[in-house]
Short mmCIF file of C-alpha atoms in Angstrom, two decimals:
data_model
loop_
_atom_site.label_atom_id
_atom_site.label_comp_id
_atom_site.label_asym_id
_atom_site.label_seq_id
_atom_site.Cartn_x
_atom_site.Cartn_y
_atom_site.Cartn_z
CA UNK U 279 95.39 142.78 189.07
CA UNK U 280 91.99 144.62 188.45
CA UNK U 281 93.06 147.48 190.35
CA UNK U 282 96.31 147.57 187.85
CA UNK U 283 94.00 147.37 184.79
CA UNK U 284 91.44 150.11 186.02
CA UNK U 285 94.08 152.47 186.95
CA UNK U 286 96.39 152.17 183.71
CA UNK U 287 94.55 150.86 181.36
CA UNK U 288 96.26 147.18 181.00
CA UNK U 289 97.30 144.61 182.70
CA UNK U 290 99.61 141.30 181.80
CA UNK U 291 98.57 137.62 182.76
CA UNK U 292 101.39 135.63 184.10
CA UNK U 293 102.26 132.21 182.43
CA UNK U 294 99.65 129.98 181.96
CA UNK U 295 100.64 126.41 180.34
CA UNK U 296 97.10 126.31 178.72
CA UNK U 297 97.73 129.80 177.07
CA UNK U 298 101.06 128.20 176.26
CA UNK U 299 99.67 125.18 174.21
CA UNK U 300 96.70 127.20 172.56
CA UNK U 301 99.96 129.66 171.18
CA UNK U 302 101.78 126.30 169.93
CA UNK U 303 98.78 125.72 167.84
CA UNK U 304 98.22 128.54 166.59
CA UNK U 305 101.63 128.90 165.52
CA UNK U 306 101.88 125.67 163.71
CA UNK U 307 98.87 126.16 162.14
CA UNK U 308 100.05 129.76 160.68
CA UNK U 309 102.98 127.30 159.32
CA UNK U 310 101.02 125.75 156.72
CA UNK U 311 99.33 129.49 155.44
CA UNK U 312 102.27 131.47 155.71
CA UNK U 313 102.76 130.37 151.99
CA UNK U 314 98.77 131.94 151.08
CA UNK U 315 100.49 135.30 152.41
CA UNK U 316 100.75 137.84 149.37
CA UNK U 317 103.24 140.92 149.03
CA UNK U 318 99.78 142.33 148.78
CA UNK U 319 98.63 141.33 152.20
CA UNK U 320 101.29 143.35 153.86
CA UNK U 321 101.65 146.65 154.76
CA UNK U 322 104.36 149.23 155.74
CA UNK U 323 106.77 148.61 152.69
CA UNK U 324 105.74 145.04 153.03
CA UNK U 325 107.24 144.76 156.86
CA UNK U 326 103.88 144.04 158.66
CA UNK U 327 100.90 141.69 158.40
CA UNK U 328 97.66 143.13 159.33
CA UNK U 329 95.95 139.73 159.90
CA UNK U 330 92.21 141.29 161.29
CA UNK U 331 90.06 138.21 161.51
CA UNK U 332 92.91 136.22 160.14
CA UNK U 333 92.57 132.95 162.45
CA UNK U 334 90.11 130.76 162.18
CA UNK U 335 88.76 130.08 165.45
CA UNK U 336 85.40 129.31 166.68
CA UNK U 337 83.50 131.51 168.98
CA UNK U 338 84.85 129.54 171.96
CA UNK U 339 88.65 130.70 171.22
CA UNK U 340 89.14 126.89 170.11
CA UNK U 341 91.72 126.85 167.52
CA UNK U 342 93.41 123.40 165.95
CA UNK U 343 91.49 121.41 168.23
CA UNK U 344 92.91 123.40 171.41
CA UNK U 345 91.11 125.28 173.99
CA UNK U 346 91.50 129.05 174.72
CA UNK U 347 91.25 128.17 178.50
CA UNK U 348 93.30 128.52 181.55
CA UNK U 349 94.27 131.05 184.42
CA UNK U 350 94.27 133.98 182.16
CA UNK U 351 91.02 132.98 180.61
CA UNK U 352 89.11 132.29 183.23
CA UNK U 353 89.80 136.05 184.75
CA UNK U 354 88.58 137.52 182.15
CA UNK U 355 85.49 135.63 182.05
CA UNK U 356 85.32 136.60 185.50
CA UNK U 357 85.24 140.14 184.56
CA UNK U 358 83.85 140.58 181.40
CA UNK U 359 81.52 137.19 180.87
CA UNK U 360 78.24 138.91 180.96
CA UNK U 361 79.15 141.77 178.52
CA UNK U 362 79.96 139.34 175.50
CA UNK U 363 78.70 136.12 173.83
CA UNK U 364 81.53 134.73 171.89
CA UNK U 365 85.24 135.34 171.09
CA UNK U 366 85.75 136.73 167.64
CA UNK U 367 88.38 135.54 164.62
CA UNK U 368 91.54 137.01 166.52
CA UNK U 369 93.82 138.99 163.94
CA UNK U 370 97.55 137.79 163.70
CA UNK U 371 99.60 140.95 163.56
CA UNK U 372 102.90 139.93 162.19
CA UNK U 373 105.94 142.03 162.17
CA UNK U 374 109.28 142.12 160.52
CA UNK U 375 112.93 143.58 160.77
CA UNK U 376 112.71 147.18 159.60
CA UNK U 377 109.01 147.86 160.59
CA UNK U 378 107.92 150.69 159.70
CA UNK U 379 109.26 151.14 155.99
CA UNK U 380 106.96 153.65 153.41
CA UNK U 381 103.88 152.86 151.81
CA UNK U 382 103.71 153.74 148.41
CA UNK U 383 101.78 156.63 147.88
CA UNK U 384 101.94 157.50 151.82
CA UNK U 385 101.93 161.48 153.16
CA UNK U 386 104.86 162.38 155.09
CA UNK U 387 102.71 163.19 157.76
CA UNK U 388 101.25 160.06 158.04
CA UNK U 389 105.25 158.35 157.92
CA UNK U 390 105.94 160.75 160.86
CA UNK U 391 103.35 159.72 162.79
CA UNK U 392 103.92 156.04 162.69
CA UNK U 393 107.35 156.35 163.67
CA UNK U 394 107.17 159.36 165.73
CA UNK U 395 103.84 157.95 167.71
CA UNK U 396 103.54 154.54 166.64
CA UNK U 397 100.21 154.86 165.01
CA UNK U 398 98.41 155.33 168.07
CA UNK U 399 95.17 154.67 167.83
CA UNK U 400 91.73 153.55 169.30
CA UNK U 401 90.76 150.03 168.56
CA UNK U 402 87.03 150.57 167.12
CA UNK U 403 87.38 154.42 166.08
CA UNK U 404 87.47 154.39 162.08
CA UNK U 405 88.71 156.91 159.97
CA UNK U 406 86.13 156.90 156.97
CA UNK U 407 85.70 158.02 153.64
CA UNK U 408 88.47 159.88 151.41
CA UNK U 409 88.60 162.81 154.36
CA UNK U 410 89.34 160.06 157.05
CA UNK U 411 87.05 161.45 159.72
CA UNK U 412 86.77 159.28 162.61
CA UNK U 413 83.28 157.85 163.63
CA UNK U 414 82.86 155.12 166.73
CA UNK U 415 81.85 152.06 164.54
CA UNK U 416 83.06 149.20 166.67
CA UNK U 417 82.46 148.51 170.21
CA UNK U 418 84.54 146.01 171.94
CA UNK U 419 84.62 144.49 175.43
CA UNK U 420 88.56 144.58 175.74
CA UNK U 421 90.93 143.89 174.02
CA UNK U 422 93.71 140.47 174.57
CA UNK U 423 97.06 140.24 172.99
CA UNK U 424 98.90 137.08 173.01
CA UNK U 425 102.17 135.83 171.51
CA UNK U 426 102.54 133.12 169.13
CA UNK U 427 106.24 133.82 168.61
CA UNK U 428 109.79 134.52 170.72
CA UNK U 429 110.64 137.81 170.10
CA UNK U 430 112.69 140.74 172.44
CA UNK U 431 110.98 143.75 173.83
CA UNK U 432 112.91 145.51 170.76
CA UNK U 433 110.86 143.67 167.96
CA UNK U 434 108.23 146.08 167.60
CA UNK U 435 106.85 145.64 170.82
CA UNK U 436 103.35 147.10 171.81
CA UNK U 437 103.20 150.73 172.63
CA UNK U 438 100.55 152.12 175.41
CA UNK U 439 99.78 155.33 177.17
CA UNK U 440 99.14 154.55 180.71
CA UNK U 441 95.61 156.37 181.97
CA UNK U 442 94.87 157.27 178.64
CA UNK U 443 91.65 154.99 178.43
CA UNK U 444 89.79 157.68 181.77
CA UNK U 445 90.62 160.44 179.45
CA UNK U 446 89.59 159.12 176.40
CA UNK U 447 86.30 158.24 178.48
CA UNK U 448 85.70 161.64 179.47
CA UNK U 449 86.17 163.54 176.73
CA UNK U 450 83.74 161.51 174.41
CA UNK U 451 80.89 161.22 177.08
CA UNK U 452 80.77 164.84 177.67
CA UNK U 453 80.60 165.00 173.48
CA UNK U 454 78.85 162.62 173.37
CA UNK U 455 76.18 163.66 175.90
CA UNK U 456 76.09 166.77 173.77
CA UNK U 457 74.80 165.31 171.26
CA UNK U 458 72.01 162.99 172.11
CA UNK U 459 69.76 163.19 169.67
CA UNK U 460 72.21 162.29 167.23
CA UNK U 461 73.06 158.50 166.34
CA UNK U 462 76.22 157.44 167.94
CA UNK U 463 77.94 155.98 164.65
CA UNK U 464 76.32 158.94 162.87
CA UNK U 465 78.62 161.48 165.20
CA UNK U 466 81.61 162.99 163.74
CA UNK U 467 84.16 162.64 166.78
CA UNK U 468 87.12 163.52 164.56
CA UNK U 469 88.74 166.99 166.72
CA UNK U 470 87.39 165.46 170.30
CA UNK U 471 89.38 162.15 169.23
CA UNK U 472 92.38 164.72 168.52
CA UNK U 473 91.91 167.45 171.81
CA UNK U 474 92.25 164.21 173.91
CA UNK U 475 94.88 162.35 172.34
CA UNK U 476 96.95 165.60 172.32
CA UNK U 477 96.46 165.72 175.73
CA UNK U 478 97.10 161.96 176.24
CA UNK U 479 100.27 162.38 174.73
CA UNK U 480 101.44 165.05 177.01
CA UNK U 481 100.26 163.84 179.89
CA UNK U 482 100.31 160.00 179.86
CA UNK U 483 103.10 157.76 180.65
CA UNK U 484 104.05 156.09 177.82
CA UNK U 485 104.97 152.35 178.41
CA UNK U 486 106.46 148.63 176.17
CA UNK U 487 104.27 146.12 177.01
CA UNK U 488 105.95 143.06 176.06
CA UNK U 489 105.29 139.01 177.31
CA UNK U 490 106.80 135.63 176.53
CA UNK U 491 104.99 132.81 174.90
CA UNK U 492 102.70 131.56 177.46
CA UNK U 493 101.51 134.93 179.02
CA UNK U 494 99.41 137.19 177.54
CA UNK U 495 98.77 140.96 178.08
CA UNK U 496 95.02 142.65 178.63
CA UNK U 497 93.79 146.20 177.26
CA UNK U 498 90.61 148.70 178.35
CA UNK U 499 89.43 148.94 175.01
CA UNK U 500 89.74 152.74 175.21
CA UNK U 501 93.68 152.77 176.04
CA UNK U 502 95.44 154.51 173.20
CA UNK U 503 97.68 152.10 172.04
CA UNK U 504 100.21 151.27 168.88
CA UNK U 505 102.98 149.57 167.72
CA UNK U 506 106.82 151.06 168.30
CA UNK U 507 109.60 150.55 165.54
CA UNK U 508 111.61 147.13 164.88
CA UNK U 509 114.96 148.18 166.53
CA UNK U 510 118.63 147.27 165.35
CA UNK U 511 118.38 144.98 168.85
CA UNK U 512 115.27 143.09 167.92
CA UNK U 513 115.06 139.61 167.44
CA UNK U 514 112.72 137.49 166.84
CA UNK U 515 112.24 133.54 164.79
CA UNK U 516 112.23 133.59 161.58
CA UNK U 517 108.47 133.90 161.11
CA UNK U 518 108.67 137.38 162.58
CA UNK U 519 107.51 139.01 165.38
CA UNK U 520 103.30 137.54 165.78
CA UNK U 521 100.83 138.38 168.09
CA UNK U 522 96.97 137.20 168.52
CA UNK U 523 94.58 139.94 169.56
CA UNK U 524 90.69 138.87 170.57
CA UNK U 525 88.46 141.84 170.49
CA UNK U 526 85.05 140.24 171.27
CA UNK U 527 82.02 142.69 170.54
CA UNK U 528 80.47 144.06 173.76
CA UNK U 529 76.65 142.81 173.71
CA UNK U 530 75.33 146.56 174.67
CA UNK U 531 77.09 149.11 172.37
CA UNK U 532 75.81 151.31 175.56
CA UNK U 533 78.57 149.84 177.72
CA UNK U 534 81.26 151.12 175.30
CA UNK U 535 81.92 154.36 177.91
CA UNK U 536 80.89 153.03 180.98
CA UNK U 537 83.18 152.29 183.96
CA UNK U 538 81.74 149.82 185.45
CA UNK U 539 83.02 147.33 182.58
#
């Protein structure tokens, strides 16, 4: 499985009955909030909740009285235990039929590029200010997606270029080494971010990674990743298409490029 993850960039977990019950809670928890949900709260002419730090679970995972344990879990601790303290408030990324529409006031460039290339992005690289220049603000251990509701690999399934998390490595230690007397958040990595997606996007495999309630699905937390248009042959429930995603904070922001986590 590690050998999967290290070469691509992901992996998925098989079904685990704990991950299973921890996705029932969640889910019937979200029941009683969906009503606090705002047409202001969503994005993407209202077809998709953001949800960062949405749930609130403790630093454990525990959510509704349930465990994040199991199978899945405990691999990951296996890997990545000594790199982070505590889980963070996962986000609930909800989706519905017709994602993407237009944002008011959105560029057509930016439209394009959501439907064209599904957003793809960096988890942790943030464009800032009114010129949306990209700095490294946020440095995560991984990153862990699990569903909370049925949905079909057409419901705006999760998009990721295979590999792209070595190139993404190389290209911003070698700028990064460059620059050394410079503080890391401080650096400007706006046209390296862009030389290696290009590249990423012409060279990487680009693949639907998609799981049933009760398996979950594991991302290098350099893999360029996004989110591909709501089909005419998705389903999903009612609720819409809703995924958890943990990204705990690495404990050494100097780990962020390293391979050997």
């Amino acid at each position: 499985m590690w050998k999967n993850f290290d070469k691509l960039g992901w992996t998925i977990f098989d079904y685990d009955r704990d991950m299973h019950c921890w996705a029932a809670a969640v889910k019937e928890g979200l029941n009683s909030s969906f009503n606090d949900i705002r047409d202001s709260d969503l994005r993407c002419g209202q077809t998709w909740f953001t949800g960062v730090n949405y749930l609130k679970n403790d630093g454990t995972g525990k959510f509704g009285g349930v465990p994040l344990t199991g199978a899945s879990v405990n691999q990951i601790y296996s890997r990545f235990g000594e790199y982070y303290k505590k889980w963070d408030q996962a986000q609930i990324s909800i989706c519905f039929p017709g994602y993407p529409q237009p944002s008011e006031g959105e560029s057509e460039s930016v439209i394009n590029y959501r439907t064209n290339k599904f957003s793809a992005h960096v988890d942790g690289i943030l464009p800032i200010g009114r010129a949306r220049r990209r700095f490294a603000r946020e440095y995560y251990a991984f990153i862990l997606g699990i569903p909370i509701s049925k949905f079909n690999r057409h419901a705006a399934p999760l998009i990721v270029w295979e590999k792209s998390h070595l190139i993404m490595q190389d290209f911003l230690s070698r700028y990064y080494r460059n620059n050394l007397t410079i503080d890391k958040e401080a650096i400007d990595i706006t046209d390296v971010f862009r030389i290696a997606r290009a590249k990423i996007f012409d060279t990487c495999n680009k693949k639907i990674v998609w799981a049933r309630i009760g398996e979950s699905y594991l991302l290098h937390r350099l893999t360029l990743h996004g989110i591909h248009p709501w089909t005419p042959r998705g389903k999903a429930e009612k609720c819409g298409r809703i995924i958890a995603y943990f990204r705990p904070d690495l404990i050494d922001d100097k780990l962020w490029l390293s391979r050997q986590v």
